[in-house]
Amino acid sequence: MTEHNTLHKVVVIGGGYAGTLAANRLRQRDDVDVTLVNPRPEFVERIRLHQFVARTGEATADYGTLLGEGVRLVVDSAARIDGAARAVRLASGRTLDYDHVIYAVGSTGGVPSVPGAAEFAFDLAELESARRLRARLEELPLDAPVTVVGGGLTGVETAAELAERGRRVTLVCGRSLAPYLSAGGRRYVARWLSRHGVAVLGNAAVSEVRPDAVVLADGGVRVSALTIWTAGFGVPGLAAASGLRTDALGRLLTDETLTSLDDDRIVAAGDAAAPSGRPLRMSGYAAGPLGAQAADTVLSRIGGTEPATIELAFTGACVSLGRRAGIRQLARKDDTAVNVYVGGRLGAVIKELTCRFVVAKRIRREAREPGSMGWPKGGPRPGEPAAAARVVTSP
């Protein structure tokens, strides 16, 4: 590392996949003081929360094993970013001064508008809600009917995990089952779920959630001792609360270097970023590279060089089907699935190796060797950039 005279304070808000990696990567310069703000004292592997709920695996890790030397962890929540004062106001009343902020607050479960869903359905988008869901599952007999709402990858993984543990599961798909996957991949998943007793309701919608049932849009009522909601994601409201422009979902609007359109000292990463109003798919796959690119943007600004624009090529997705099967779906660089996938036991092995890779080969390696992470590049950015111009607020 090169020695410098001025200390640059960088506050990273959010200690998920993007934020933790960004904090480690910032240590390429020894004149950068890094503070990571996270509401929990432990790192959450969100891609394992369905395992945590089913008691087939754990989903947390000690930050002491993940953060590089010199990264300071503050267990608190950011209430507002005060751009004029260059300060992050915390829920506890504390204030953290900054020269740059990396906004990596991630995503949360979407707030369902369906009557009864907020009161009676459980979600597993965050550790706290996953804990409540796990506790509720333990209260139910094994043959109690469980309904999973949402046929996306999270819903599929949750339904499969519970079914393999002997639960009676119904999976309600608003559209088709696992729409991201190729036609062959969807058929494979459908066959696995059928063999394991999961009742899949395709092109069905839930119009009401009751304590002991779900009501479908066609008027049908299905008994449900426990309803799990996996349909849709949201993002924390910190950006909007801080007076920053966001997209309709609440993601921070940025340019193609991940820099806020309103303040060039704020750089976004992960699920809460909407570069040019065209966000990438919310995923652990994209979070790491976006965290790395956000850190690189900040380091470029500190070094007085022009930041690079984001570049990420997708390769597909991995889906677990219990502990003994899975599917590795291949995709083009633009994240459209091709009709090639790997299923069965090998698919499960690939999924497990991928989960381990994210933590061990990305985050922990970046802690040991800042700047070491690479990722597939060359993927296209669809459409045209948003017309809004970025406002420069510093020299």
CSV table of C-alpha atoms in Angstrom, one decimal:
chain,number,residue,atom,x,y,z
A,1,MET,CA,0.0,0.0,0.0
A,2,THR,CA,1.1,3.6,-0.7
A,3,GLU,CA,1.5,6.1,2.1
A,4,HIS,CA,-0.7,9.3,1.9
A,5,ASN,CA,-1.1,12.2,4.2
A,6,THR,CA,-4.8,13.0,4.3
A,7,LEU,CA,-7.2,10.6,6.0
A,8,HIS,CA,-10.4,10.0,4.0
A,9,LYS,CA,-13.4,8.8,6.0
A,10,VAL,CA,-15.7,6.3,4.2
A,11,VAL,CA,-18.8,5.1,5.8
A,12,VAL,CA,-20.3,1.9,4.4
A,13,ILE,CA,-24.0,1.6,5.2
A,14,GLY,CA,-25.1,-2.1,5.2
A,15,GLY,CA,-23.0,-5.1,6.0
A,16,GLY,CA,-24.4,-7.6,3.5
A,17,TYR,CA,-22.6,-9.1,0.5
A,18,ALA,CA,-22.1,-5.8,-1.3
A,19,GLY,CA,-21.2,-3.7,1.8
A,20,THR,CA,-18.9,-6.1,3.5
A,21,LEU,CA,-16.9,-6.7,0.3
A,22,ALA,CA,-16.8,-3.0,-0.4
A,23,ALA,CA,-15.5,-2.2,3.1
A,24,ASN,CA,-12.7,-4.7,2.6
A,25,ARG,CA,-11.8,-3.5,-0.9
A,26,LEU,CA,-11.4,0.1,0.3
A,27,ARG,CA,-8.3,-1.0,2.2
A,28,GLN,CA,-6.2,-0.8,-1.0
A,29,ARG,CA,-5.2,2.6,0.3
A,30,ASP,CA,-3.8,3.1,3.8
A,31,ASP,CA,-5.2,6.7,4.0
A,32,VAL,CA,-8.8,5.4,4.0
A,33,ASP,CA,-10.6,5.1,7.3
A,34,VAL,CA,-13.5,2.6,6.9
A,35,THR,CA,-16.5,2.3,9.1
A,36,LEU,CA,-19.2,-0.3,8.4
A,37,VAL,CA,-22.6,0.3,9.8
A,38,ASN,CA,-24.9,-2.7,10.2
A,39,PRO,CA,-28.0,-3.2,12.4
A,40,ARG,CA,-26.8,-6.7,13.5
A,41,PRO,CA,-23.5,-7.8,15.1
A,42,GLU,CA,-23.3,-10.8,12.7
A,43,PHE,CA,-23.2,-11.2,8.9
A,44,VAL,CA,-26.3,-12.8,7.4
A,45,GLU,CA,-26.0,-15.2,4.5
A,46,ARG,CA,-29.4,-14.5,3.0
A,47,ILE,CA,-28.9,-17.2,0.3
A,48,ARG,CA,-29.1,-19.7,3.2
A,49,LEU,CA,-32.1,-18.4,5.1
A,50,HIS,CA,-34.4,-21.1,3.7
A,51,GLN,CA,-32.0,-23.6,5.2
A,52,PHE,CA,-32.0,-21.8,8.5
A,53,VAL,CA,-35.8,-21.9,8.6
A,54,ALA,CA,-35.9,-25.6,7.8
A,55,ARG,CA,-33.0,-26.3,10.3
A,56,THR,CA,-30.8,-27.8,7.6
A,57,GLY,CA,-28.1,-25.2,7.9
A,58,GLU,CA,-27.0,-21.9,9.6
A,59,ALA,CA,-27.1,-18.5,8.0
A,60,THR,CA,-24.8,-16.2,10.0
A,61,ALA,CA,-21.1,-15.6,10.3
A,62,ASP,CA,-18.9,-13.7,12.7
A,63,TYR,CA,-17.8,-10.4,11.2
A,64,GLY,CA,-14.5,-11.0,13.0
A,65,THR,CA,-13.8,-13.7,10.4
A,66,LEU,CA,-14.9,-11.5,7.4
A,67,LEU,CA,-13.6,-8.0,7.9
A,68,GLY,CA,-10.1,-6.9,7.1
A,69,GLU,CA,-7.8,-5.3,9.6
A,70,GLY,CA,-8.8,-1.7,10.3
A,71,VAL,CA,-12.4,-1.9,9.3
A,72,ARG,CA,-14.5,-0.6,12.2
A,73,LEU,CA,-17.9,-2.2,12.7
A,74,VAL,CA,-20.7,0.0,14.2
A,75,VAL,CA,-23.8,-2.0,15.2
A,76,ASP,CA,-26.5,0.5,14.6
A,77,SER,CA,-29.0,1.6,11.9
A,78,ALA,CA,-28.6,4.6,9.7
A,79,ALA,CA,-31.6,7.0,10.0
A,80,ARG,CA,-30.5,9.7,7.6
A,81,ILE,CA,-27.7,10.7,5.4
A,82,ASP,CA,-27.1,14.4,5.9
A,83,GLY,CA,-25.3,15.4,2.7
A,84,ALA,CA,-24.9,19.1,3.6
A,85,ALA,CA,-23.1,18.2,6.8
A,86,ARG,CA,-21.5,15.1,5.4
A,87,ALA,CA,-22.7,13.1,8.3
A,88,VAL,CA,-24.7,9.8,8.8
A,89,ARG,CA,-27.3,10.2,11.5
A,90,LEU,CA,-27.8,6.9,13.4
A,91,ALA,CA,-30.9,5.5,15.1
A,92,SER,CA,-29.0,5.6,18.4
A,93,GLY,CA,-28.4,9.3,18.1
A,94,ARG,CA,-24.8,9.0,17.2
A,95,THR,CA,-23.3,10.8,14.2
A,96,LEU,CA,-20.6,9.6,11.8
A,97,ASP,CA,-18.8,12.2,9.7
A,98,TYR,CA,-17.8,11.1,6.3
A,99,ASP,CA,-16.0,12.1,3.1
A,100,HIS,CA,-17.7,9.4,1.1
A,101,VAL,CA,-20.6,7.0,1.7
A,102,ILE,CA,-21.2,3.6,0.1
A,103,TYR,CA,-24.9,3.0,0.2
A,104,ALA,CA,-25.4,-0.8,0.5
A,105,VAL,CA,-28.5,-1.2,2.5
A,106,GLY,CA,-29.7,-4.2,0.4
A,107,SER,CA,-33.3,-5.4,0.1
A,108,THR,CA,-36.1,-6.5,2.3
A,109,GLY,CA,-39.3,-8.5,1.8
A,110,GLY,CA,-41.9,-6.6,-0.2
A,111,VAL,CA,-44.8,-5.2,1.7
A,112,PRO,CA,-47.8,-7.2,0.4
A,113,SER,CA,-51.0,-5.3,-0.4
A,114,VAL,CA,-53.1,-8.5,-0.1
A,115,PRO,CA,-55.5,-8.3,2.8
A,116,GLY,CA,-54.3,-10.3,5.8
A,117,ALA,CA,-50.8,-10.9,4.4
A,118,ALA,CA,-49.0,-8.5,6.6
A,119,GLU,CA,-50.8,-9.8,9.7
A,120,PHE,CA,-50.8,-13.5,9.1
A,121,ALA,CA,-48.1,-14.4,6.6
A,122,PHE,CA,-44.4,-14.9,7.4
A,123,ASP,CA,-41.4,-14.1,5.3
A,124,LEU,CA,-37.8,-15.0,5.3
A,125,ALA,CA,-36.2,-12.0,3.6
A,126,GLU,CA,-34.3,-11.0,6.8
A,127,LEU,CA,-32.8,-12.9,9.8
A,128,GLU,CA,-35.4,-11.6,12.3
A,129,SER,CA,-38.4,-12.7,10.2
A,130,ALA,CA,-36.7,-16.0,9.4
A,131,ARG,CA,-36.3,-16.6,13.2
A,132,ARG,CA,-40.0,-16.0,13.7
A,133,LEU,CA,-40.9,-18.3,10.9
A,134,ARG,CA,-38.6,-21.0,12.2
A,135,ALA,CA,-40.1,-20.8,15.7
A,136,ARG,CA,-43.6,-21.0,14.2
A,137,LEU,CA,-42.7,-24.0,12.1
A,138,GLU,CA,-41.5,-25.8,15.3
A,139,GLU,CA,-44.9,-25.3,16.9
A,140,LEU,CA,-46.6,-27.1,14.0
A,141,PRO,CA,-47.0,-30.9,13.6
A,142,LEU,CA,-45.2,-32.3,10.5
A,143,ASP,CA,-48.4,-32.9,8.6
A,144,ALA,CA,-49.8,-29.4,9.1
A,145,PRO,CA,-50.5,-27.8,5.6
A,146,VAL,CA,-48.0,-25.0,4.7
A,147,THR,CA,-48.5,-22.6,1.8
A,148,VAL,CA,-45.6,-20.8,0.1
A,149,VAL,CA,-46.7,-17.8,-1.9
A,150,GLY,CA,-44.4,-16.9,-4.8
A,151,GLY,CA,-43.1,-19.1,-7.5
A,152,GLY,CA,-39.7,-17.4,-7.9
A,153,LEU,CA,-36.4,-18.9,-6.9
A,154,THR,CA,-36.8,-18.0,-3.2
A,155,GLY,CA,-40.3,-19.7,-3.1
A,156,VAL,CA,-39.0,-22.8,-4.9
A,157,GLU,CA,-36.1,-23.2,-2.6
A,158,THR,CA,-38.2,-22.7,0.5
A,159,ALA,CA,-40.9,-25.1,-0.7
A,160,ALA,CA,-38.3,-27.7,-1.6
A,161,GLU,CA,-36.4,-27.4,1.7
A,162,LEU,CA,-39.6,-27.9,3.7
A,163,ALA,CA,-40.9,-30.7,1.5
A,164,GLU,CA,-37.7,-32.7,1.9
A,165,ARG,CA,-38.1,-32.4,5.6
A,166,GLY,CA,-41.5,-34.1,5.4
A,167,ARG,CA,-43.8,-31.0,5.4
A,168,ARG,CA,-47.0,-30.8,3.4
A,169,VAL,CA,-46.4,-27.9,1.1
A,170,THR,CA,-48.5,-26.0,-1.5
A,171,LEU,CA,-46.6,-23.6,-3.7
A,172,VAL,CA,-48.8,-20.8,-5.2
A,173,CYS,CA,-47.2,-19.3,-8.4
A,174,GLY,CA,-48.6,-15.9,-9.5
A,175,ARG,CA,-47.4,-16.6,-13.0
A,176,SER,CA,-45.3,-19.6,-14.1
A,177,LEU,CA,-43.1,-21.7,-11.8
A,178,ALA,CA,-39.6,-20.4,-11.6
A,179,PRO,CA,-40.0,-17.9,-14.5
A,180,TYR,CA,-36.2,-17.1,-14.6
A,181,LEU,CA,-35.3,-20.6,-15.6
A,182,SER,CA,-35.3,-22.1,-19.1
A,183,ALA,CA,-38.3,-24.2,-20.2
A,184,GLY,CA,-36.2,-27.4,-19.5
A,185,GLY,CA,-35.1,-26.0,-16.1
A,186,ARG,CA,-38.7,-25.3,-15.1
A,187,ARG,CA,-39.8,-28.8,-16.1
A,188,TYR,CA,-37.0,-30.3,-14.0
A,189,VAL,CA,-38.0,-28.3,-11.0
A,190,ALA,CA,-41.7,-29.2,-11.5
A,191,ARG,CA,-40.9,-32.9,-11.6
A,192,TRP,CA,-38.8,-32.7,-8.5
A,193,LEU,CA,-41.5,-30.8,-6.6
A,194,SER,CA,-44.1,-33.3,-7.7
A,195,ARG,CA,-42.1,-36.3,-6.6
A,196,HIS,CA,-41.7,-34.7,-3.2
A,197,GLY,CA,-45.4,-34.1,-2.8
A,198,VAL,CA,-45.5,-30.3,-3.4
A,199,ALA,CA,-48.8,-29.2,-4.8
A,200,VAL,CA,-47.9,-26.4,-7.4
A,201,LEU,CA,-50.7,-24.0,-8.3
A,202,GLY,CA,-49.6,-22.3,-11.5
A,203,ASN,CA,-51.1,-19.0,-12.7
A,204,ALA,CA,-52.8,-18.6,-9.3
A,205,ALA,CA,-53.0,-15.5,-7.1
A,206,VAL,CA,-53.8,-15.2,-3.4
A,207,SER,CA,-56.5,-12.6,-2.7
A,208,GLU,CA,-56.5,-12.9,1.1
A,209,VAL,CA,-54.5,-14.5,3.8
A,210,ARG,CA,-56.3,-15.8,6.9
A,211,PRO,CA,-54.9,-17.2,10.1
A,212,ASP,CA,-55.7,-20.7,9.0
A,213,ALA,CA,-56.2,-20.4,5.2
A,214,VAL,CA,-55.5,-18.6,2.0
A,215,VAL,CA,-58.2,-17.4,-0.4
A,216,LEU,CA,-57.4,-17.6,-4.1
A,217,ALA,CA,-58.4,-15.1,-6.7
A,218,ASP,CA,-60.9,-17.6,-8.2
A,219,GLY,CA,-62.6,-17.8,-4.9
A,220,GLY,CA,-61.1,-21.1,-3.8
A,221,VAL,CA,-60.1,-21.5,-0.1
A,222,ARG,CA,-57.2,-23.7,0.9
A,223,VAL,CA,-56.5,-24.6,4.5
A,224,SER,CA,-53.0,-23.3,5.5
A,225,ALA,CA,-51.7,-23.7,9.1
A,226,LEU,CA,-48.8,-21.5,8.0
A,227,THR,CA,-48.4,-19.1,5.1
A,228,ILE,CA,-45.0,-18.0,3.9
A,229,TRP,CA,-44.8,-15.0,1.6
A,230,THR,CA,-41.9,-14.9,-0.9
A,231,ALA,CA,-43.5,-12.8,-3.6
A,232,GLY,CA,-41.5,-9.6,-4.2
A,233,PHE,CA,-38.8,-7.6,-2.6
A,234,GLY,CA,-38.6,-4.0,-1.3
A,235,VAL,CA,-35.7,-1.8,-0.2
A,236,PRO,CA,-35.2,0.3,2.9
A,237,GLY,CA,-36.4,3.9,2.7
A,238,LEU,CA,-33.1,5.5,3.8
A,239,ALA,CA,-32.4,7.1,0.4
A,240,ALA,CA,-35.8,8.8,0.2
A,241,ALA,CA,-35.6,9.8,3.9
A,242,SER,CA,-32.3,11.5,3.1
A,243,GLY,CA,-33.8,13.6,0.2
A,244,LEU,CA,-32.1,11.5,-2.5
A,245,ARG,CA,-33.8,10.6,-5.7
A,246,THR,CA,-35.0,7.0,-6.0
A,247,ASP,CA,-36.8,4.8,-8.5
A,248,ALA,CA,-40.4,3.6,-7.9
A,249,LEU,CA,-39.2,0.8,-5.6
A,250,GLY,CA,-37.0,3.1,-3.5
A,251,ARG,CA,-33.6,2.2,-4.9
A,252,LEU,CA,-31.1,5.0,-5.1
A,253,LEU,CA,-30.8,6.5,-8.6
A,254,THR,CA,-27.2,6.6,-9.8
A,255,ASP,CA,-25.2,7.1,-12.9
A,256,GLU,CA,-23.2,4.3,-14.5
A,257,THR,CA,-20.4,4.7,-12.0
A,258,LEU,CA,-22.9,3.9,-9.2
A,259,THR,CA,-22.7,7.6,-8.0
A,260,SER,CA,-25.9,9.2,-6.7
A,261,LEU,CA,-27.5,11.6,-9.2
A,262,ASP,CA,-27.8,14.1,-6.3
A,263,ASP,CA,-24.5,13.8,-4.5
A,264,ASP,CA,-21.2,12.6,-5.9
A,265,ARG,CA,-19.9,11.6,-2.4
A,266,ILE,CA,-22.6,8.9,-2.2
A,267,VAL,CA,-22.1,5.7,-4.1
A,268,ALA,CA,-24.5,2.8,-4.2
A,269,ALA,CA,-24.0,-0.9,-4.4
A,270,GLY,CA,-26.1,-4.1,-4.4
A,271,ASP,CA,-29.9,-4.5,-4.4
A,272,ALA,CA,-30.5,-0.9,-3.4
A,273,ALA,CA,-28.8,0.6,-6.5
A,274,ALA,CA,-30.6,1.7,-9.6
A,275,PRO,CA,-27.9,2.8,-12.1
A,276,SER,CA,-29.5,4.9,-14.8
A,277,GLY,CA,-32.8,3.8,-13.6
A,278,ARG,CA,-32.1,0.3,-14.9
A,279,PRO,CA,-31.2,-1.9,-11.9
A,280,LEU,CA,-29.6,-5.3,-12.2
A,281,ARG,CA,-31.4,-8.3,-11.0
A,282,MET,CA,-31.5,-8.4,-7.1
A,283,SER,CA,-29.2,-11.3,-6.3
A,284,GLY,CA,-26.2,-12.4,-4.3
A,285,TYR,CA,-24.5,-12.9,-7.7
A,286,ALA,CA,-24.6,-9.2,-8.6
A,287,ALA,CA,-24.0,-7.9,-5.0
A,288,GLY,CA,-20.3,-8.7,-4.8
A,289,PRO,CA,-19.3,-7.2,-8.1
A,290,LEU,CA,-21.4,-4.1,-7.4
A,291,GLY,CA,-19.8,-3.7,-4.0
A,292,ALA,CA,-16.4,-4.0,-5.6
A,293,GLN,CA,-17.2,-1.5,-8.3
A,294,ALA,CA,-18.7,1.0,-5.7
A,295,ALA,CA,-15.4,0.8,-3.7
A,296,ASP,CA,-13.4,1.3,-6.9
A,297,THR,CA,-15.5,4.4,-7.7
A,298,VAL,CA,-14.8,5.9,-4.2
A,299,LEU,CA,-11.1,5.1,-4.6
A,300,SER,CA,-11.0,6.7,-8.0
A,301,ARG,CA,-12.5,9.9,-6.6
A,302,ILE,CA,-10.0,9.9,-3.7
A,303,GLY,CA,-7.2,9.4,-6.2
A,304,GLY,CA,-8.5,12.1,-8.5
A,305,THR,CA,-9.2,9.8,-11.5
A,306,GLU,CA,-12.3,9.2,-13.5
A,307,PRO,CA,-14.3,6.2,-12.1
A,308,ALA,CA,-15.1,3.3,-14.5
A,309,THR,CA,-18.6,2.6,-15.5
A,310,ILE,CA,-20.2,-0.6,-14.2
A,311,GLU,CA,-19.5,-3.8,-16.1
A,312,LEU,CA,-21.0,-7.2,-15.1
A,313,ALA,CA,-21.8,-10.2,-17.2
A,314,PHE,CA,-24.3,-12.7,-15.8
A,315,THR,CA,-23.7,-16.4,-16.1
A,316,GLY,CA,-27.0,-17.8,-14.7
A,317,ALA,CA,-28.3,-18.8,-11.3
A,318,CYS,CA,-28.2,-21.7,-8.9
A,319,VAL,CA,-31.3,-23.1,-7.2
A,320,SER,CA,-31.3,-25.7,-4.4
A,321,LEU,CA,-33.9,-28.4,-4.2
A,322,GLY,CA,-33.5,-29.6,-0.7
A,323,ARG,CA,-30.0,-30.9,0.3
A,324,ARG,CA,-29.6,-33.6,-2.3
A,325,ALA,CA,-30.6,-31.9,-5.6
A,326,GLY,CA,-30.3,-28.6,-7.3
A,327,ILE,CA,-30.1,-26.9,-10.6
A,328,ARG,CA,-27.5,-24.7,-12.2
A,329,GLN,CA,-29.1,-22.7,-14.9
A,330,LEU,CA,-26.8,-21.2,-17.5
A,331,ALA,CA,-27.6,-17.8,-19.0
A,332,ARG,CA,-26.3,-15.3,-21.6
A,333,LYS,CA,-24.3,-12.3,-20.4
A,334,ASP,CA,-27.5,-10.2,-20.4
A,335,ASP,CA,-29.0,-12.6,-17.8
A,336,THR,CA,-31.5,-14.3,-20.2
A,337,ALA,CA,-31.5,-18.1,-19.6
A,338,VAL,CA,-30.4,-20.5,-22.3
A,339,ASN,CA,-31.8,-24.0,-22.6
A,340,VAL,CA,-28.8,-25.5,-20.8
A,341,TYR,CA,-28.8,-26.5,-17.1
A,342,VAL,CA,-27.2,-29.0,-14.7
A,343,GLY,CA,-29.6,-30.8,-12.4
A,344,GLY,CA,-29.6,-33.5,-9.7
A,345,ARG,CA,-26.8,-34.1,-7.2
A,346,LEU,CA,-24.3,-32.3,-9.3
A,347,GLY,CA,-26.6,-29.2,-9.3
A,348,ALA,CA,-26.7,-29.4,-5.5
A,349,VAL,CA,-22.9,-29.6,-5.3
A,350,ILE,CA,-22.6,-26.5,-7.6
A,351,LYS,CA,-25.1,-24.6,-5.5
A,352,GLU,CA,-23.3,-25.4,-2.3
A,353,LEU,CA,-19.9,-24.5,-3.8
A,354,THR,CA,-21.3,-21.2,-5.0
A,355,CYS,CA,-22.6,-20.3,-1.6
A,356,ARG,CA,-19.2,-21.0,0.0
A,357,PHE,CA,-17.4,-19.2,-2.8
A,358,VAL,CA,-19.3,-15.9,-2.1
A,359,VAL,CA,-18.1,-15.8,1.5
A,360,ALA,CA,-14.7,-17.6,1.4
A,361,LYS,CA,-13.4,-16.7,-2.0
A,362,ARG,CA,-14.8,-13.2,-2.3
A,363,ILE,CA,-15.3,-11.5,1.0
A,364,ARG,CA,-12.6,-13.3,3.0
A,365,ARG,CA,-10.1,-13.1,0.3
A,366,GLU,CA,-10.8,-9.4,-0.2
A,367,ALA,CA,-10.1,-9.0,3.5
A,368,ARG,CA,-6.7,-10.6,3.1
A,369,GLU,CA,-5.9,-9.2,-0.3
A,370,PRO,CA,-7.8,-5.9,-1.0
A,371,GLY,CA,-8.5,-5.5,-4.7
A,372,SER,CA,-8.1,-9.1,-5.5
A,373,MET,CA,-11.6,-9.9,-6.6
A,374,GLY,CA,-12.5,-10.4,-10.2
A,375,TRP,CA,-15.8,-11.1,-11.9
A,376,PRO,CA,-17.2,-11.9,-15.3
A,377,LYS,CA,-17.4,-8.7,-17.5
A,378,GLY,CA,-18.6,-7.7,-20.9
A,379,GLY,CA,-22.3,-8.0,-20.2
A,380,PRO,CA,-24.6,-5.4,-21.9
A,381,ARG,CA,-26.5,-2.7,-20.2
A,382,PRO,CA,-30.0,-2.8,-21.9
A,383,GLY,CA,-31.7,0.4,-23.0
A,384,GLU,CA,-30.5,4.0,-22.8
A,385,PRO,CA,-29.2,5.9,-19.6
A,386,ALA,CA,-31.7,8.0,-17.8
A,387,ALA,CA,-31.8,11.6,-18.9
A,388,ALA,CA,-31.3,13.1,-15.5
A,389,ALA,CA,-28.0,14.8,-15.0
A,390,ARG,CA,-25.9,14.2,-11.9
A,391,VAL,CA,-25.4,17.1,-9.6
A,392,VAL,CA,-21.8,17.6,-8.5
A,393,THR,CA,-21.6,18.8,-4.9
A,394,SER,CA,-17.8,18.7,-4.3
A,395,PRO,CA,-14.8,19.9,-6.2
